[in-house]
Amino acid sequence: MVEAVAQATKDGLVFVFDRDKGTPLFPVKEIPVPVIPALPGEKPWPTQPIPVKPAPFSNQVLTKDDITTRTPEAHKYVLDRFINSRHGSKYLLPSTKGTLFYGFGGGAEWGGAAADPNGILYVNANNMLWWLQMRPTKAENPFSATKGTTLFNINCAGCHGANGKGGQGAGAQAYPVLTNLGRRLSRKQISTILETGRGRMPSFAHISVDDRKAIVDFLLDPNIKKTNRAANANDIHNSAPGVVTAKNASYLYLPPYLNNGYTQFRDPDNYPAVKPPWGTLNAIDLNTGEYLWKVRLGEYPELTKQGIPPTGTENHGGPVVTAGGLLFIAATYDEKIRAFDSRTGKIVWEYKLPAGGFATPITYMVNGKQYIAIAAGGTRYGLKPGGYYVAFTLK
Ligand code: HEC
């Protein structure tokens, strides 16, 4: 038997390698991808490495056929954006026109996958649409930008949106808007969040104290006196993008383009903009590269009531599989934790948590009794927050 390691990606692909040699167990081929240039100076690479097996576990290329038909109005709204944007492959280069694609939060998520010793991989997945648009920064005149604004736009705008005005489009509300921050947080509180991180907000302890102070100054007073201007145009040209220490004066460098943050594109009623399934759970036999089963994960109760088969929902949080043949996962909008029969994908039990369970459950044993526990923290997708650990016993 070959010992294997497998990686399920945000792209919805599974790469399986021989654990000792590092060689792929299923060939990985260089597949041609669109090379339509989008921004000046780009030289897109013509191929991407894609495994021939297993088949992708989430949608790959957006087509007109995928657009939601939930209501005629929703269809028209999404079709309009589809027609007026770049769309299709997730490997399209970001452009100023804007791209509608399956990307960012598609495929596998931070919860990871579960596996059992006979080589079955269980992975939950999302089919969400995202809207990525680049905007030139020229208009923002780097000579008048403060060190704080520039550092903010380089380090923080990817999540919080340009100047903190919010990165998420309609929907998930995952990243707080940071305007008028002074009304709810003190300088000390903001500095602490930057130093330690909080929840899914990463720590920025690697940025110098001075740079962090400049960012906090900007957040507390965006109109702060314009100091620390770029010395001359050469400084701007000579700094490398993505380098963020004050030491090499890179705050003088404003990249030529910035993106619009981590923005989902949803229909006007805030449902996903494509046809279901919106969330799935997959069992893949890594010995053969074939799917054992694929089911929808989660539902919108109000849609189910209208007679629409469960759609699956966007999901964050992974599965855990037991030797007894049960797979436990929460992760969905409907705030439920479910147990699936790991051989068939049939739901055998479900329970409504006190708040969304966007974490991976654990299993443990005390005095011969097996337990499943999950952190139900809620908050994602604009759902209510929670602060619970919930444990169940297995009989
Ligand atoms: C990877 C995405 C990401 C990046 C990058 C990021 N943040 Fe955050 N930020 C978050 C999330 C998510 C939260 C909410 C955290 C929570 O739920 O406790 C947050 C919360 C905050 C808060 C608290 C807001 C409130 O209303 O309580 C502040 C302040 C903040 N971020 C500032 C920054 C600054 C300044 C930067 C850049 C140095 C930054 N963030 C970069 C994701 C990010």
XYZ file of C-alpha atoms and ligand atoms in Angstrom:
438
model
C 0.000 0.000 0.000
C 1.211 3.513 -0.829
C 1.045 6.049 1.974
C -0.385 9.237 0.588
C -0.821 12.867 1.528
C -3.659 14.835 0.017
C -4.363 18.541 -0.220
C -7.838 19.892 -1.019
C -7.586 23.450 -2.331
C -9.716 26.575 -2.398
C -9.899 25.957 -6.145
C -11.846 22.756 -5.491
C -8.987 20.489 -6.570
C -7.436 17.553 -4.726
C -3.725 16.841 -5.133
C -2.633 13.389 -3.931
C 1.050 12.606 -3.437
C 3.118 9.596 -2.503
C 4.074 10.400 1.057
C 7.655 9.127 0.750
C 8.555 10.316 -2.735
C 6.389 13.402 -3.172
C 5.312 12.243 -6.626
C 1.667 12.739 -7.638
C -0.450 9.564 -7.491
C -2.696 10.936 -10.221
C -0.857 12.840 -12.974
C -0.858 16.629 -12.694
C -1.041 18.258 -16.114
C -0.271 21.789 -17.234
C -3.626 22.895 -18.637
C -3.901 26.021 -20.845
C -5.777 28.915 -19.183
C -6.924 32.278 -20.614
C -4.014 34.645 -21.192
C -6.041 37.773 -21.914
C -3.943 40.615 -20.497
C -5.792 42.985 -18.192
C -3.408 45.522 -16.655
C -0.351 47.137 -18.252
C 2.878 45.182 -17.947
C 1.359 41.808 -17.079
C 2.644 38.614 -18.661
C 0.156 35.915 -17.691
C 1.451 32.368 -17.367
C -0.284 30.250 -20.030
C -0.985 27.086 -17.984
C -2.019 25.891 -14.532
C -1.191 22.542 -12.900
C -4.429 20.531 -12.624
C -4.684 16.890 -11.475
C -6.412 14.545 -13.951
C -8.147 12.925 -10.949
C -10.114 13.326 -8.705
C -12.558 15.566 -10.579
C -12.927 19.045 -8.998
C -15.282 19.102 -5.999
C -16.596 22.625 -6.669
C -17.659 24.607 -9.749
C -14.752 25.715 -11.924
C -15.862 27.836 -14.873
C -18.790 30.247 -14.658
C -21.182 29.883 -17.610
C -24.441 31.613 -18.494
C -26.187 28.367 -17.657
C -25.062 28.619 -14.017
C -26.884 31.906 -13.372
C -29.627 31.695 -10.753
C -33.214 31.141 -11.882
C -34.611 31.492 -8.334
C -36.760 34.412 -9.542
C -36.915 36.188 -12.922
C -35.704 39.418 -11.237
C -32.720 37.694 -9.652
C -31.851 36.062 -12.969
C -31.974 39.372 -14.828
C -29.862 41.162 -12.204
C -27.107 38.550 -12.268
C -27.215 38.123 -16.055
C -26.716 41.873 -16.420
C -23.535 41.804 -14.311
C -22.403 38.648 -16.146
C -22.729 40.315 -19.550
C -21.009 43.502 -18.404
C -17.983 41.875 -16.812
C -15.200 39.475 -17.543
C -16.427 36.035 -16.581
C -15.653 32.374 -16.903
C -12.354 30.874 -15.812
C -11.111 31.499 -12.281
C -7.680 32.078 -13.769
C -8.751 35.265 -15.592
C -6.509 38.159 -14.647
C -8.108 40.835 -12.458
C -9.107 43.869 -14.518
C -10.553 47.344 -14.139
C -13.704 46.128 -15.913
C -14.275 43.624 -13.122
C -14.471 39.841 -13.136
C -17.324 37.604 -12.017
C -15.970 34.168 -11.132
C -15.856 31.217 -8.765
C -12.917 32.135 -6.622
C -11.688 33.328 -3.244
C -14.134 31.518 -0.964
C -14.952 28.585 -3.213
C -13.781 25.007 -2.863
C -12.322 23.934 0.460
C -12.246 26.269 3.436
C -10.241 26.763 6.614
C -11.987 23.884 8.383
C -9.945 21.445 6.317
C -10.970 17.946 5.292
C -11.383 14.661 7.205
C -9.888 11.333 6.136
C -10.206 7.765 7.331
C -7.423 5.168 7.318
C -8.684 3.359 4.212
C -8.088 6.474 2.127
C -11.471 8.204 1.950
C -11.306 12.001 1.945
C -14.349 13.965 3.170
C -14.403 17.598 2.138
C -17.070 20.310 2.286
C -17.186 22.938 -0.451
C -18.752 26.203 -1.575
C -20.024 27.414 -4.947
C -20.143 31.177 -4.487
C -19.645 33.975 -6.982
C -17.114 36.700 -6.366
C -16.631 40.135 -7.841
C -13.053 41.310 -8.304
C -12.340 44.730 -9.727
C -9.097 46.681 -9.909
C -8.970 50.443 -9.683
C -6.060 52.668 -10.614
C -4.513 54.423 -7.645
C -3.239 57.302 -9.751
C -6.302 59.327 -8.883
C -5.372 58.969 -5.235
C -2.206 61.016 -5.711
C 0.449 59.291 -3.636
C 2.031 62.659 -2.870
C -0.911 63.624 -0.741
C -1.453 60.218 0.845
C -0.342 59.878 4.446
C 1.869 57.064 5.586
C -1.147 55.709 7.496
C -3.490 55.700 4.458
C -0.898 54.004 2.305
C -0.015 51.395 4.891
C -3.712 50.786 5.442
C -4.407 50.312 1.751
C -1.498 47.896 1.400
C -2.093 45.818 4.535
C -5.738 46.104 5.406
C -7.815 47.100 2.362
C -7.794 43.537 1.001
C -10.264 42.641 3.760
C -11.649 45.950 5.043
C -11.972 47.658 1.663
C -10.281 50.817 0.433
C -9.953 53.313 3.300
C -11.848 50.910 5.580
C -15.193 51.476 3.912
C -15.983 47.757 3.882
C -14.700 44.979 1.665
C -17.705 42.710 1.433
C -20.471 43.377 -1.042
C -24.039 42.493 -0.196
C -24.128 39.435 1.969
C -21.613 37.883 4.215
C -20.627 41.002 6.159
C -17.569 39.192 7.355
C -15.243 42.203 7.542
C -16.214 45.137 9.727
C -16.407 48.611 8.224
C -13.758 50.724 9.951
C -15.043 54.239 9.340
C -15.918 56.256 12.472
C -13.960 53.719 14.486
C -13.160 56.294 17.168
C -16.793 56.170 18.261
C -16.551 52.575 19.393
C -12.889 51.780 20.059
C -10.118 53.593 21.911
C -6.603 54.044 20.534
C -5.402 51.408 22.987
C -8.063 48.882 21.903
C -7.261 49.315 18.208
C -3.515 49.022 18.874
C -4.127 45.787 20.775
C -6.196 44.297 17.943
C -3.369 45.149 15.518
C -0.791 43.576 17.775
C -2.594 40.383 18.781
C -5.203 39.940 16.071
C -8.743 38.922 17.040
C -10.860 36.068 15.698
C -10.146 35.816 11.987
C -8.326 39.142 11.990
C -4.599 38.340 11.764
C -1.965 39.919 13.995
C 0.146 42.705 12.507
C 2.878 42.433 15.121
C 5.375 42.055 12.259
C 4.792 45.692 11.264
C 6.876 48.185 13.205
C 5.346 50.060 16.132
C 5.705 53.330 14.184
C 3.852 51.946 11.181
C 1.079 50.566 13.357
C 0.777 53.951 15.045
C 0.470 55.628 11.620
C -2.361 53.233 10.703
C -4.170 53.903 13.984
C -3.755 57.662 13.422
C -5.378 57.242 10.026
C -8.241 55.138 11.428
C -8.981 57.628 14.193
C -8.708 60.636 11.927
C -8.698 60.023 8.171
C -8.248 63.773 7.626
C -5.096 63.888 9.715
C -2.474 66.392 8.579
C -0.805 65.023 5.469
C 2.628 64.156 6.711
C 5.322 61.781 5.529
C 4.821 62.550 1.874
C 6.718 60.722 -0.799
C 10.025 62.473 -1.295
C 10.092 62.207 -5.054
C 8.679 60.176 -7.877
C 11.698 57.874 -7.976
C 11.003 56.634 -4.472
C 7.638 55.491 -5.684
C 8.996 53.740 -8.745
C 11.848 52.062 -6.970
C 9.984 50.442 -4.083
C 8.751 46.914 -4.475
C 5.041 46.287 -4.048
C 3.976 44.188 -1.099
C 6.922 45.197 1.063
C 5.517 46.940 4.052
C 8.234 47.990 6.477
C 8.878 51.644 7.105
C 12.591 50.922 7.048
C 12.732 50.806 3.270
C 10.238 53.656 3.082
C 7.819 51.514 1.137
C 4.894 53.495 2.477
C 5.924 55.920 -0.191
C 4.947 53.318 -2.705
C 1.334 53.104 -3.682
C 0.829 50.116 -6.003
C -0.503 51.226 -9.403
C -3.751 49.313 -8.854
C -5.715 48.169 -5.798
C -8.519 45.627 -5.705
C -11.997 46.059 -4.267
C -11.423 43.671 -1.371
C -12.963 40.329 -0.677
C -16.325 40.883 -2.305
C -19.036 38.320 -2.881
C -21.585 38.876 -5.595
C -25.121 37.859 -4.607
C -28.580 38.241 -6.045
C -30.752 41.221 -5.012
C -32.367 39.170 -2.212
C -28.955 38.219 -0.832
C -29.022 34.591 -2.021
C -26.099 33.145 -3.973
C -26.090 34.294 -7.592
C -25.794 30.830 -9.172
C -28.026 27.765 -9.263
C -27.731 25.369 -6.298
C -25.963 23.443 -4.910
C -24.426 26.342 -2.956
C -22.709 24.072 -0.457
C -21.747 20.408 -0.729
C -20.125 17.587 1.216
C -18.024 15.128 -0.795
C -16.551 11.690 -0.134
C -13.638 10.879 -2.445
C -11.857 7.521 -2.590
C -8.198 8.486 -2.912
C -7.300 4.943 -3.993
C -9.272 5.330 -7.210
C -9.790 9.104 -7.442
C -13.551 8.466 -7.744
C -16.401 10.008 -5.770
C -18.260 7.694 -3.398
C -20.949 10.291 -2.827
C -21.703 14.005 -3.019
C -24.581 15.621 -1.093
C -25.890 19.133 -0.451
C -24.798 20.570 2.865
C -27.309 22.780 4.691
C -30.495 24.514 3.677
C -32.392 27.781 3.844
C -35.505 26.768 5.842
C -37.612 29.469 4.155
C -36.736 28.120 0.685
C -37.308 24.519 1.747
C -40.771 25.602 2.956
C -41.491 26.937 -0.550
C -40.920 23.400 -1.856
C -37.390 24.041 -3.174
C -35.135 21.019 -2.494
C -32.385 21.822 0.058
C -29.931 24.093 -1.744
C -26.888 23.642 0.473
C -25.506 26.856 1.985
C -22.146 28.529 2.073
C -20.212 26.711 4.779
C -17.125 27.331 6.862
C -15.843 24.710 9.319
C -14.640 21.192 8.643
C -15.806 17.604 9.227
C -14.611 14.923 11.636
C -15.081 11.224 10.854
C -15.316 8.448 13.466
C -14.219 4.812 13.274
C -17.876 3.897 13.772
C -18.769 5.310 10.347
C -20.193 8.702 11.298
C -19.186 12.056 9.846
C -19.950 15.157 11.925
C -20.037 18.651 10.470
C -21.776 21.975 11.216
C -20.454 24.913 9.109
C -23.777 25.956 7.487
C -25.995 29.079 7.586
C -28.805 27.106 9.198
C -26.705 26.804 12.407
C -27.124 23.021 12.548
C -24.646 20.283 13.296
C -25.299 17.061 11.394
C -24.127 13.473 11.429
C -23.844 11.695 8.068
C -23.410 7.989 7.410
C -19.837 8.086 6.093
C -20.533 5.227 3.646
C -23.662 6.653 2.027
C -23.802 10.396 2.733
C -27.273 10.026 4.313
C -28.105 12.390 7.208
C -28.648 10.272 10.335
C -28.964 13.055 12.941
C -29.100 16.833 13.165
C -29.250 19.386 15.957
C -29.782 23.148 15.922
C -26.863 24.787 17.730
C -27.355 27.899 19.917
C -25.254 29.781 17.291
C -23.560 28.902 14.006
C -20.804 26.280 14.313
C -18.144 27.674 11.972
C -15.418 25.488 13.425
C -14.357 21.872 13.043
C -15.748 19.473 15.693
C -13.434 17.270 17.737
C -14.013 13.786 19.099
C -12.537 12.468 22.358
C -13.024 9.742 24.910
C -13.489 10.004 28.718
C -13.905 6.853 30.840
C -14.709 4.772 27.797
C -17.387 7.157 26.538
C -16.948 8.936 23.189
C -17.854 12.606 22.782
C -18.168 15.108 19.925
C -17.662 18.791 20.762
C -17.866 21.963 18.684
C -17.344 25.674 19.256
C -20.499 27.554 18.243
C -19.253 31.111 17.805
C -21.800 32.352 15.276
C -21.314 35.822 13.746
C -20.430 34.822 10.189
C -22.826 35.750 7.397
C -24.380 38.377 9.681
C -25.786 35.636 11.950
C -26.088 36.135 15.698
C -22.883 35.823 17.730
C -22.423 33.041 20.260
C -19.834 31.899 22.760
C -20.671 28.246 23.263
C -18.936 24.917 23.394
C -21.467 22.164 22.828
C -20.624 18.507 23.515
C -22.590 15.369 22.636
C -22.094 11.756 23.691
C -22.147 8.863 21.230
C -24.065 5.764 22.235
C -7.498 38.709 6.476
C -8.474 39.753 6.599
C -8.123 40.960 7.434
C -7.049 41.806 7.297
C -5.928 41.724 6.277
C -7.228 42.831 8.287
N -8.351 42.603 9.026
Fe -9.069 43.771 10.534
N -10.565 42.444 10.861
C -10.794 41.315 10.122
C -11.905 40.586 10.708
C -12.484 39.277 10.195
C -12.327 41.327 11.825
C -13.418 40.963 12.828
C -12.727 40.238 13.938
C -13.650 39.588 14.937
O -14.623 38.972 14.513
O -13.369 39.677 16.136
C -11.462 42.487 11.893
C -11.568 43.485 12.861
C -10.820 44.641 12.885
C -10.997 45.711 13.835
C -12.059 45.787 14.937
C -13.284 46.392 14.363
C -14.440 46.521 15.334
O -15.419 47.164 14.957
O -14.393 45.940 16.422
C -10.063 46.668 13.535
C -9.854 47.996 14.241
C -9.312 46.178 12.396
N -9.807 44.952 12.037
C -8.270 46.863 11.805
C -7.461 46.323 10.807
C -6.284 46.974 10.299
C -5.791 48.344 10.732
C -5.727 46.139 9.387
C -4.420 46.305 8.616
C -3.229 46.537 9.402
C -6.571 44.964 9.297
N -7.621 45.111 10.173
C -6.354 43.905 8.439
C -10.092 40.889 9.009
C -8.928 41.464 8.536
